[in-house]
Short mmCIF file of C-alpha atoms and ligand atoms in Angstrom, two decimals:
data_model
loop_
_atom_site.label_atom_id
_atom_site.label_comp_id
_atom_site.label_asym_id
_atom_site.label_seq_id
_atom_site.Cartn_x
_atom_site.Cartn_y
_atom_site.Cartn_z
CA UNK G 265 -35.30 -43.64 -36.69
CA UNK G 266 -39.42 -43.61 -36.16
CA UNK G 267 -40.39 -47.30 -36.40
CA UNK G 268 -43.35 -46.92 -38.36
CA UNK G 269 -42.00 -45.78 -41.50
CA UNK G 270 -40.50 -47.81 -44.86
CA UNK G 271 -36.56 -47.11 -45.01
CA UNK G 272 -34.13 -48.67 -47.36
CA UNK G 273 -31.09 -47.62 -44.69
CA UNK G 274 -31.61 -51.45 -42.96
CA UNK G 275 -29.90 -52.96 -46.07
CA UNK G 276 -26.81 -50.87 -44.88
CA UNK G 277 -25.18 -53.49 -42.44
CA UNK G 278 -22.21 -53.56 -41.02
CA UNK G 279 -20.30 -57.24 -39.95
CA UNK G 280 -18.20 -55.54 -38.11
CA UNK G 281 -20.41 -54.15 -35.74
CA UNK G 282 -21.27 -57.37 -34.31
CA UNK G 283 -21.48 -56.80 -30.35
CA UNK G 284 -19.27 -59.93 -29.65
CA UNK G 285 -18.72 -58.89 -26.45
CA UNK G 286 -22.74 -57.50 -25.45
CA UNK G 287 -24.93 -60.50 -23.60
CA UNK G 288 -26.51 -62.79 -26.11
CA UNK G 289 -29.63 -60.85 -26.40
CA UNK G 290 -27.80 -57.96 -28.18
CA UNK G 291 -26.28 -60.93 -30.21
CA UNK G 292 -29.68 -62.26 -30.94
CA UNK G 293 -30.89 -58.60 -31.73
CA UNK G 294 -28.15 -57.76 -34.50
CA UNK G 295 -28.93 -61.08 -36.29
CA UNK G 296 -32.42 -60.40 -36.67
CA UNK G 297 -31.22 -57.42 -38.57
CA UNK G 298 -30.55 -59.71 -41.34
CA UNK G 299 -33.84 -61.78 -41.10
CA UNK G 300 -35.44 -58.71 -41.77
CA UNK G 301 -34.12 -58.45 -44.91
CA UNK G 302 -36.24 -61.80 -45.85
CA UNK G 303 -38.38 -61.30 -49.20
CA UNK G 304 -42.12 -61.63 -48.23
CA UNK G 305 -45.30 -61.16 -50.84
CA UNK G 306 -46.30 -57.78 -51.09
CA UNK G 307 -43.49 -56.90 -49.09
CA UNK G 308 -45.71 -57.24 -45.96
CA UNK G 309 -43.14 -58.32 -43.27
CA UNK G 310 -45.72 -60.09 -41.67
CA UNK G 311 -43.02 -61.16 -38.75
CA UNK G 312 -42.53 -60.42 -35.37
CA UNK G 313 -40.04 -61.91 -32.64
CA UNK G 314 -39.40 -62.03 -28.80
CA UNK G 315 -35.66 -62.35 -27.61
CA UNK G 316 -35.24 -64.34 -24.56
CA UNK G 317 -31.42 -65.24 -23.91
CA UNK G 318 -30.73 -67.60 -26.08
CA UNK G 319 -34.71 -68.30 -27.35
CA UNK G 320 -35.56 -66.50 -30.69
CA UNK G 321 -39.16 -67.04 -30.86
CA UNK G 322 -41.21 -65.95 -34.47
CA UNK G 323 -44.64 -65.08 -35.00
CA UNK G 324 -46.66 -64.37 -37.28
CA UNK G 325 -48.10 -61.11 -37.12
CA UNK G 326 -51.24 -61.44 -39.08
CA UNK G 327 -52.32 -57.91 -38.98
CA UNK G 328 -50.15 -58.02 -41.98
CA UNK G 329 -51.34 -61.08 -43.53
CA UNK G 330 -52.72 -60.69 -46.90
CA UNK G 331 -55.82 -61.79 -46.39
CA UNK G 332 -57.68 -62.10 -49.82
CA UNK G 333 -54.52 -62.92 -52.18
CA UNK G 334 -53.53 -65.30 -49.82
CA UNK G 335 -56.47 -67.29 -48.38
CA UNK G 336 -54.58 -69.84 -46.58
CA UNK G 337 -51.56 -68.28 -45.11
CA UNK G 338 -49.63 -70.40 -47.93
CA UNK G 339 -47.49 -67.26 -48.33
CA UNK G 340 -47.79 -65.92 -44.50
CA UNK G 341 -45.69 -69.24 -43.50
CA UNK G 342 -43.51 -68.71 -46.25
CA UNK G 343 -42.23 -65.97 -45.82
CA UNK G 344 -41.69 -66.40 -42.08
CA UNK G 345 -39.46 -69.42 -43.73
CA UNK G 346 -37.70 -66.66 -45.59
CA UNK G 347 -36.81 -64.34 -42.47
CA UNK G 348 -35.84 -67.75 -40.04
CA UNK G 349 -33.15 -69.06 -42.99
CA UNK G 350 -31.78 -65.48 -43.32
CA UNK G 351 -31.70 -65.13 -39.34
CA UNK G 352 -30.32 -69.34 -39.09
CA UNK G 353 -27.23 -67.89 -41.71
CA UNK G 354 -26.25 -64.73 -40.40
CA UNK G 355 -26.03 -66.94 -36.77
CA UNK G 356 -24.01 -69.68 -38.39
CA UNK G 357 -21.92 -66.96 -39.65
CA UNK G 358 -20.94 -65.70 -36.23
CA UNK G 359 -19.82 -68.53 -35.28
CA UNK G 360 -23.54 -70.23 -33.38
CA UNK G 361 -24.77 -73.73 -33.10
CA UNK G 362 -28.86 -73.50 -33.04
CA UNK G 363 -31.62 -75.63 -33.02
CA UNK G 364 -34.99 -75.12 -34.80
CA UNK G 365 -38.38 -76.32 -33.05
CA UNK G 366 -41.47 -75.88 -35.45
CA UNK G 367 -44.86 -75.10 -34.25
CA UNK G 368 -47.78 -76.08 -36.11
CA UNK G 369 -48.90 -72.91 -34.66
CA UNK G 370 -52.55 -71.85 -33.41
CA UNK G 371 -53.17 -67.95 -33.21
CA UNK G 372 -51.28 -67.27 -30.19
CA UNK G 373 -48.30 -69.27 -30.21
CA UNK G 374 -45.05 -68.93 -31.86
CA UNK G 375 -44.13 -70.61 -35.33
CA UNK G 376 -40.78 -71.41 -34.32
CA UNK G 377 -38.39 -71.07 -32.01
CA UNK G 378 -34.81 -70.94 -32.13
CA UNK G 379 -32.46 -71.57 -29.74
CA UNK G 380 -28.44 -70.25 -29.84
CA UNK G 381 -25.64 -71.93 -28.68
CA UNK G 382 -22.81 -69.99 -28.22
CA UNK G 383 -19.70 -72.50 -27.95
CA UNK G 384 -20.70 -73.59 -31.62
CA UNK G 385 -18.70 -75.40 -34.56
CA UNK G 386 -21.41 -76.73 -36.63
CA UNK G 387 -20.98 -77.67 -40.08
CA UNK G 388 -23.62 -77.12 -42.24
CA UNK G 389 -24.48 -78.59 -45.10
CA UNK G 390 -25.79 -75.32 -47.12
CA UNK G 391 -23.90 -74.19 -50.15
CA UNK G 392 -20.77 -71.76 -49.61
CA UNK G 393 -20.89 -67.95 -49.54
CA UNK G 394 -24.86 -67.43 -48.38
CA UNK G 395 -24.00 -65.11 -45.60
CA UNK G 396 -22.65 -62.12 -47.98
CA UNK G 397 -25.74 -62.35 -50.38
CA UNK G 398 -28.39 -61.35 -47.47
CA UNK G 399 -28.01 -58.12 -48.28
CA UNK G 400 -27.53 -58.45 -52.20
CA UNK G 401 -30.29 -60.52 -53.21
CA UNK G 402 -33.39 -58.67 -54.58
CA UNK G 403 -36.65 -60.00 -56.80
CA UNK G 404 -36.45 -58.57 -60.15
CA UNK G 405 -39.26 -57.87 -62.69
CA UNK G 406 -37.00 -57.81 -65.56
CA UNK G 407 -37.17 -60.07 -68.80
CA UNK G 408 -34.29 -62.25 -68.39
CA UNK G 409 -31.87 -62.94 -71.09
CA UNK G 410 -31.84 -65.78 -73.73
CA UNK G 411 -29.35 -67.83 -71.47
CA UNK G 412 -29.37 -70.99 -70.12
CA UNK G 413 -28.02 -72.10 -66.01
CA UNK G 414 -24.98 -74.26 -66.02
CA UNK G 415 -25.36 -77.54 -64.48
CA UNK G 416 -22.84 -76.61 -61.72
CA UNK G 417 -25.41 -74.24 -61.01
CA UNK G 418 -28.46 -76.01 -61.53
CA UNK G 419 -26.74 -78.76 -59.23
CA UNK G 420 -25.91 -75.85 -56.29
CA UNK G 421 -29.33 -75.17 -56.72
CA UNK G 422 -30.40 -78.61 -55.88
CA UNK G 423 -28.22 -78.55 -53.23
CA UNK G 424 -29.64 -75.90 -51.61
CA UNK G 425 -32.64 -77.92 -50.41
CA UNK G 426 -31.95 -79.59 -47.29
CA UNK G 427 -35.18 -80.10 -46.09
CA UNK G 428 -36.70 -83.54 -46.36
CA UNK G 429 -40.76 -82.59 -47.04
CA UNK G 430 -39.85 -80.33 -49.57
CA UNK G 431 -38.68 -80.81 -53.54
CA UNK G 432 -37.62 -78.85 -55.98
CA UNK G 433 -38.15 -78.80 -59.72
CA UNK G 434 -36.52 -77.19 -62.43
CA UNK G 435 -38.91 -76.77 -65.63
CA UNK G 436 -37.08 -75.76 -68.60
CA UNK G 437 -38.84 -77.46 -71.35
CA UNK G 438 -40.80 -74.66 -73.82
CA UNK G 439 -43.83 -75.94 -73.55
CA UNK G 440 -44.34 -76.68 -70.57
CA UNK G 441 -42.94 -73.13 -69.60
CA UNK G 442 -45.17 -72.26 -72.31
CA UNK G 443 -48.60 -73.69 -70.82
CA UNK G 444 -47.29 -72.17 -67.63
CA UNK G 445 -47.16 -68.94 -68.54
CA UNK G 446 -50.75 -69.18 -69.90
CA UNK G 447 -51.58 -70.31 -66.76
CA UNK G 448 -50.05 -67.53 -65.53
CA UNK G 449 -51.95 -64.76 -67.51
CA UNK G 450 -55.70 -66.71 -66.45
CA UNK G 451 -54.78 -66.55 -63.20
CA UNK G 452 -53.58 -62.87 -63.47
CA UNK G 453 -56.74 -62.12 -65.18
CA UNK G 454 -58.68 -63.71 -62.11
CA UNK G 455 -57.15 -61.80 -59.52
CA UNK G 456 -56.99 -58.11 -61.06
CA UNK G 457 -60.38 -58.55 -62.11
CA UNK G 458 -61.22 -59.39 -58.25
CA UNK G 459 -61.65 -55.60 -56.85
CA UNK G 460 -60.70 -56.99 -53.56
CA UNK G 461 -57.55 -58.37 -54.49
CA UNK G 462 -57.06 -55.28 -56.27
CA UNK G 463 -57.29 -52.83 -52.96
CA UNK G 464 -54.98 -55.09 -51.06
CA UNK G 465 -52.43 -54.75 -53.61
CA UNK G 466 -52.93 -51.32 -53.18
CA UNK G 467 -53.17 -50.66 -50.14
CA UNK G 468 -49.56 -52.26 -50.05
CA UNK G 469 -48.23 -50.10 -53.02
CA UNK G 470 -49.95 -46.97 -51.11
CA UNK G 471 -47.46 -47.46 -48.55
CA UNK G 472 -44.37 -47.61 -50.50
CA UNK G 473 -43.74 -51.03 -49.45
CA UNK G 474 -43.02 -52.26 -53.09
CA UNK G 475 -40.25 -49.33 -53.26
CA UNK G 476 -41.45 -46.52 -54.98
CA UNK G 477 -41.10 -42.62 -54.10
CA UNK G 478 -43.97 -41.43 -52.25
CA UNK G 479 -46.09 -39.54 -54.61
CA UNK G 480 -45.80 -42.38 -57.58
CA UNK G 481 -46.38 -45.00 -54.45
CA UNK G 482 -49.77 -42.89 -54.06
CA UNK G 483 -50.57 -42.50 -58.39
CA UNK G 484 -49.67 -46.02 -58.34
CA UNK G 485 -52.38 -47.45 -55.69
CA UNK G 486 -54.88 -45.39 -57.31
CA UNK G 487 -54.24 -47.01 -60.13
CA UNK G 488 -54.05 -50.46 -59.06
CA UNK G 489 -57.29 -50.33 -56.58
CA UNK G 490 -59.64 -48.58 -59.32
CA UNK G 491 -58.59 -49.81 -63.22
CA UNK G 492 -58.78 -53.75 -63.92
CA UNK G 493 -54.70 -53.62 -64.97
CA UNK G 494 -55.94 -57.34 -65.69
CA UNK G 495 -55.03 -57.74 -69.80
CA UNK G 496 -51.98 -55.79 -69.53
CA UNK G 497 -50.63 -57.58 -66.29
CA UNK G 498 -51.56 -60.89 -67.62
CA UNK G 499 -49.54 -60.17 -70.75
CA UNK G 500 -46.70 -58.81 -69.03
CA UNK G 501 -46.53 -61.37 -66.57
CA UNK G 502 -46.40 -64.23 -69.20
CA UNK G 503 -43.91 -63.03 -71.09
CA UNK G 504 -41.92 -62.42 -68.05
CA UNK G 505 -42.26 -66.63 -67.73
CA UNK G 506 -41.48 -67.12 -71.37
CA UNK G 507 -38.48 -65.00 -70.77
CA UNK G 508 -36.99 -67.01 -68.03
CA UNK G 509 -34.90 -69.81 -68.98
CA UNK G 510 -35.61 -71.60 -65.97
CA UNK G 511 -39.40 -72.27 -63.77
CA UNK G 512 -38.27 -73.42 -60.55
CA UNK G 513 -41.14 -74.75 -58.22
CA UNK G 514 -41.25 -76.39 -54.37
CA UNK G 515 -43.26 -78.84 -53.59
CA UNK G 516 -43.81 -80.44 -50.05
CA UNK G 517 -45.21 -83.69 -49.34
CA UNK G 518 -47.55 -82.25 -46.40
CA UNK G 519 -49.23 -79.11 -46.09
CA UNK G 520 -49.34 -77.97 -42.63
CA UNK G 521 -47.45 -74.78 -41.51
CA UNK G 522 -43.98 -76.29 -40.57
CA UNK G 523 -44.04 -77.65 -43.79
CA UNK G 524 -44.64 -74.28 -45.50
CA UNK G 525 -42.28 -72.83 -42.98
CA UNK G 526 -39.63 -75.15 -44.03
CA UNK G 527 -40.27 -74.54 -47.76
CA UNK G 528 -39.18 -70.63 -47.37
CA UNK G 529 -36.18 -71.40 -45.66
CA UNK G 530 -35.51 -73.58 -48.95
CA UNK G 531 -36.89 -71.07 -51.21
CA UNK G 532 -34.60 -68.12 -49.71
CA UNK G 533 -31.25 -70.70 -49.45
CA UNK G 534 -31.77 -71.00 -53.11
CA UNK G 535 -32.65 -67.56 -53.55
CA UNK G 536 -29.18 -66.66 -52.00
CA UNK G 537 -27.22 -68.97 -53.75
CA UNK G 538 -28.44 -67.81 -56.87
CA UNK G 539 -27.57 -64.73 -56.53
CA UNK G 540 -23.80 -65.70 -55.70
CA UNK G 541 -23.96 -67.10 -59.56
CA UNK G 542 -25.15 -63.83 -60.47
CA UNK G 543 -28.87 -64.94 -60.93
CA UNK G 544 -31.72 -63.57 -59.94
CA UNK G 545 -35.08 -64.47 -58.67
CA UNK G 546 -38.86 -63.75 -58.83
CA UNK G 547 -41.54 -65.78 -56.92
CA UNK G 548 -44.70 -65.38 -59.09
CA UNK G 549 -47.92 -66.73 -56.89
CA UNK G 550 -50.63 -65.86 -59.25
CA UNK G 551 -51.39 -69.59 -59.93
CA UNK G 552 -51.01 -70.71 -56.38
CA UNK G 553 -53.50 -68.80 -55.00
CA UNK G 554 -56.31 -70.01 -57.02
CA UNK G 555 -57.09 -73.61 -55.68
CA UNK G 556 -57.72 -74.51 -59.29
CA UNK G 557 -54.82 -73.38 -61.29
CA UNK G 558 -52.88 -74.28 -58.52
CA UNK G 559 -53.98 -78.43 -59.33
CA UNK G 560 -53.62 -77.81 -62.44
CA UNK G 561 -50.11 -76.52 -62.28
CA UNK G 562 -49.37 -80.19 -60.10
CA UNK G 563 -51.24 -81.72 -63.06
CA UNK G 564 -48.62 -79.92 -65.98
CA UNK G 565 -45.46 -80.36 -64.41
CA UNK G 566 -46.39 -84.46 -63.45
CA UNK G 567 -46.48 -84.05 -59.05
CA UNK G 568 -48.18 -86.75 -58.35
CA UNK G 569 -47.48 -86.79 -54.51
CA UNK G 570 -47.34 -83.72 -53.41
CA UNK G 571 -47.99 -79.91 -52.74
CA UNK G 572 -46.75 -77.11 -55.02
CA UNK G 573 -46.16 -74.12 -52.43
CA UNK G 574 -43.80 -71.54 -54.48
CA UNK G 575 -43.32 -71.02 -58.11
CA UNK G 576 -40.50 -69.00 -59.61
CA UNK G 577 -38.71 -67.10 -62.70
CA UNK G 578 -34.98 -67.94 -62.08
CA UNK G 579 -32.85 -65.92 -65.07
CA UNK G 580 -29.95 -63.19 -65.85
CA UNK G 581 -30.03 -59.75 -66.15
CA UNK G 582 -28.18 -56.64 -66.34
CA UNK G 583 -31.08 -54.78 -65.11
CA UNK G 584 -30.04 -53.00 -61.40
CA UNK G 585 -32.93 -52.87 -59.34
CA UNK G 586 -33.04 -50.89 -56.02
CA UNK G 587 -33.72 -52.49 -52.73
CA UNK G 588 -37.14 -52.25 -51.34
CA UNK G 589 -38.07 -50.81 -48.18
CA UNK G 590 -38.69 -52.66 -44.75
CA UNK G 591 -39.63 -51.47 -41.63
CA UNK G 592 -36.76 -50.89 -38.52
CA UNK G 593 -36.32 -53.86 -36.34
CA UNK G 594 -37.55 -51.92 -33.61
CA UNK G 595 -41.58 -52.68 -34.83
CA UNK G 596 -41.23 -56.55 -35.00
CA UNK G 597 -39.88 -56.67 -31.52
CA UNK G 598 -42.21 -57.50 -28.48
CA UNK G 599 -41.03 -58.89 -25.27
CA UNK G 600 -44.68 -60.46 -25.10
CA UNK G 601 -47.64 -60.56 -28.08
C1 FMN S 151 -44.12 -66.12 -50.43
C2 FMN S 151 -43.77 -65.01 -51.39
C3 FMN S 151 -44.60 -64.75 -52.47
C4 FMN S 151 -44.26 -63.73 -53.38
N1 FMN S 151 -45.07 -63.52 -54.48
C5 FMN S 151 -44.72 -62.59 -55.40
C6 FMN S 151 -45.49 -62.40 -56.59
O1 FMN S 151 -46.49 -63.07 -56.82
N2 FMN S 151 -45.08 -61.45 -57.48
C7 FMN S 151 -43.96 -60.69 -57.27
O2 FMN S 151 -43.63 -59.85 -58.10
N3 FMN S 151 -43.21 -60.85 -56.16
C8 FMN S 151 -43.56 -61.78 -55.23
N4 FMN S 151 -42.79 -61.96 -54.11
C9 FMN S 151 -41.60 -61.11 -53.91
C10 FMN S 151 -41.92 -59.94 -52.98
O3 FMN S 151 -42.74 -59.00 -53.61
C11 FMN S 151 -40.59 -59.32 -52.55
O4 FMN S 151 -39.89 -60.28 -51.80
C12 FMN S 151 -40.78 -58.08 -51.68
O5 FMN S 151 -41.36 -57.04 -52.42
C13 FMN S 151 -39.44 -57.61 -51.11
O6 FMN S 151 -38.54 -57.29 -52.14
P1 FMN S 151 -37.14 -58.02 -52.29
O7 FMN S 151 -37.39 -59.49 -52.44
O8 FMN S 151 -36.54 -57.42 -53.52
O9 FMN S 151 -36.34 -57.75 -51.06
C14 FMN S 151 -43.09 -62.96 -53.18
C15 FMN S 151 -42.26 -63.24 -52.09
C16 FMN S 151 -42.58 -64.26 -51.21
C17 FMN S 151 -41.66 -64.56 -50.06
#
């Protein structure tokens, strides 16, 4: 398979084929086929890892950091957060003990590191049943339906968070949803009328990396990068928040990378167990990225010690969505950066 291009074949993964008996490397190598599979904005994988023995390092490969939507690598460190949880589960799964150091990394160095232990029988705290959902969570863009979470299931959600800088809240109330999503819309207005946001969004939909065919991926950036989409996104995207029954949001109490880093892992625990209730999930960051809206989100929902680093639609739907594209494994592997 050439490296450099999008394929939806890496969701295809096979348990079975763990190499049980290879050296850990090749051990290490087939769980990083699940933190691959990570949600990231824009789609922009913006990981890369070294394997040596049992040390998993990550990095952050900011030729794919999204420079102008996300100023202050809020979303770069988040998604890292993403691929490390998904990478932490599938090792669990087979049956490894690891440890997580956290960098509060410069240019050069690593993020995190992870280190395997073979001989493990480690009990984890994180909700049932994560493993399986890897490959079947997804974010939708659907309206959700008029229906409203369980407790059992707004309680697994609050037990997915494990991590002591980070908080979650659960916003439900209509009018605070509704002030949200008009929040929302102003900030949606902001960015699309921003022509540099605009081209970086395109530049990722010119790819395919959001998952479309070729030729509509191609229509589509043009689109994006040279019409101010901004009323009709804004409008969409509202209703989209009005739809949802829930708002979820995580906060942490610092805001340094580990922190963020940390607050992904959360954010894709809870994004897994949601989807083994049969919800789904859809991280909006609009708001966040505008320092303003961003305080005044904190302001609305009543944080008064503390960060807000991820905002999202949690809902139902019967609307299938197909999976989006990453890259092979083979491109986020160096034995040195
Ligand atoms: C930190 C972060 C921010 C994101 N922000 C948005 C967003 O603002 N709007 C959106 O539609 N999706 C957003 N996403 C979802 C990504 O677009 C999605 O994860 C990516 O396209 C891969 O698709 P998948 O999650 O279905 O696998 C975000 C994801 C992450 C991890």
């Amino acid at each position: 398979m050439n490296s450099d291009e999008l394929t939806t074949t890496v969701w295809e993964l096979d348990q079975d084929e763990f190499p049980a008996d290879e050296p850990i490397e090749e051990q290490a190598r087939f769980l990083l086929r699940y933190a691959i599979l990570a949600p990231s904005s824009h789609n922009s994988q913006p990981w890369q890892f070294t394997i040596d023995e049992d040390r998993i390092q990550i990095f952050a490969d900011e030729t794919r950091w999204l420079e102008v939507a996300d100023h202050d690598k809020r979303e770069l460190h988040l998604s890292l957060g993403c691929a490390i949880e998904n990478f932490c589960i599938a090792a669990e799964h087979f049956g490894f003990d690891y440890r997580i150091q956290y960098h509060d990394s410069g240019e050069t160095d690593s993020i995190a590191v992870v280190t395997l232990h073979s001989d493990g029988n480690q009990s984890s705290d994180r909700p049932r049943g994560l493993f399986k959902q890897i490959t079947e969570r997804y974010t939708s863009h659907a309206l959700f339906e008029d229906r409203s979470l369980p407790q059992p299931t707004r309680d697994t959600l609050h037990q997915s968070i494990l991590e002591d800088v980070v908080s979650l809240y659960l916003i439900d109330e209509p009018g605070l949803k509704r002030s949200i999503g008009e929040l929302q819309a102003e900030a949606d207005q902001i960015q699309m009328n921003n022509s540099e946001y605009r081209k970086e969004l395109g530049y990722w939909v010119g790819i395919g990396a959001l998952g479309q065919s070729w030729l509509m991926a191609r229509i589509a950036q043009s689109v994006v990068t040279h019409f101010d989409l901004g009323d009709r996104e804004s409008q969409k995207n509202s209703e989209l928040v009005r739809s949802a029954p829930i708002i979820g949001l995580l906060v942490t109490s610092t805001d340094d990378p580990p922190a963020r880093v940390k607050a992904g892992q959360a954010y894709e625990r809870l994004a897994l167990a949601a989807s083994a209730d049969d919800l789904v999930t859809h991280p909006m960051s609009q708001i966040l990225e505008i320092p303003e809206k961003r305080e005044r989100l904190g302001t609305q929902v009543g944080i008064t010690d503390g960060i807000s680093q991820h905002l999202f639609r949690l809902g139902y739907t019967d609307e299938s969505q197909d999976h989006t594209p990453r890259w092979p494994l083979e491109r986020f592997l160096s034995t040195q950066l």
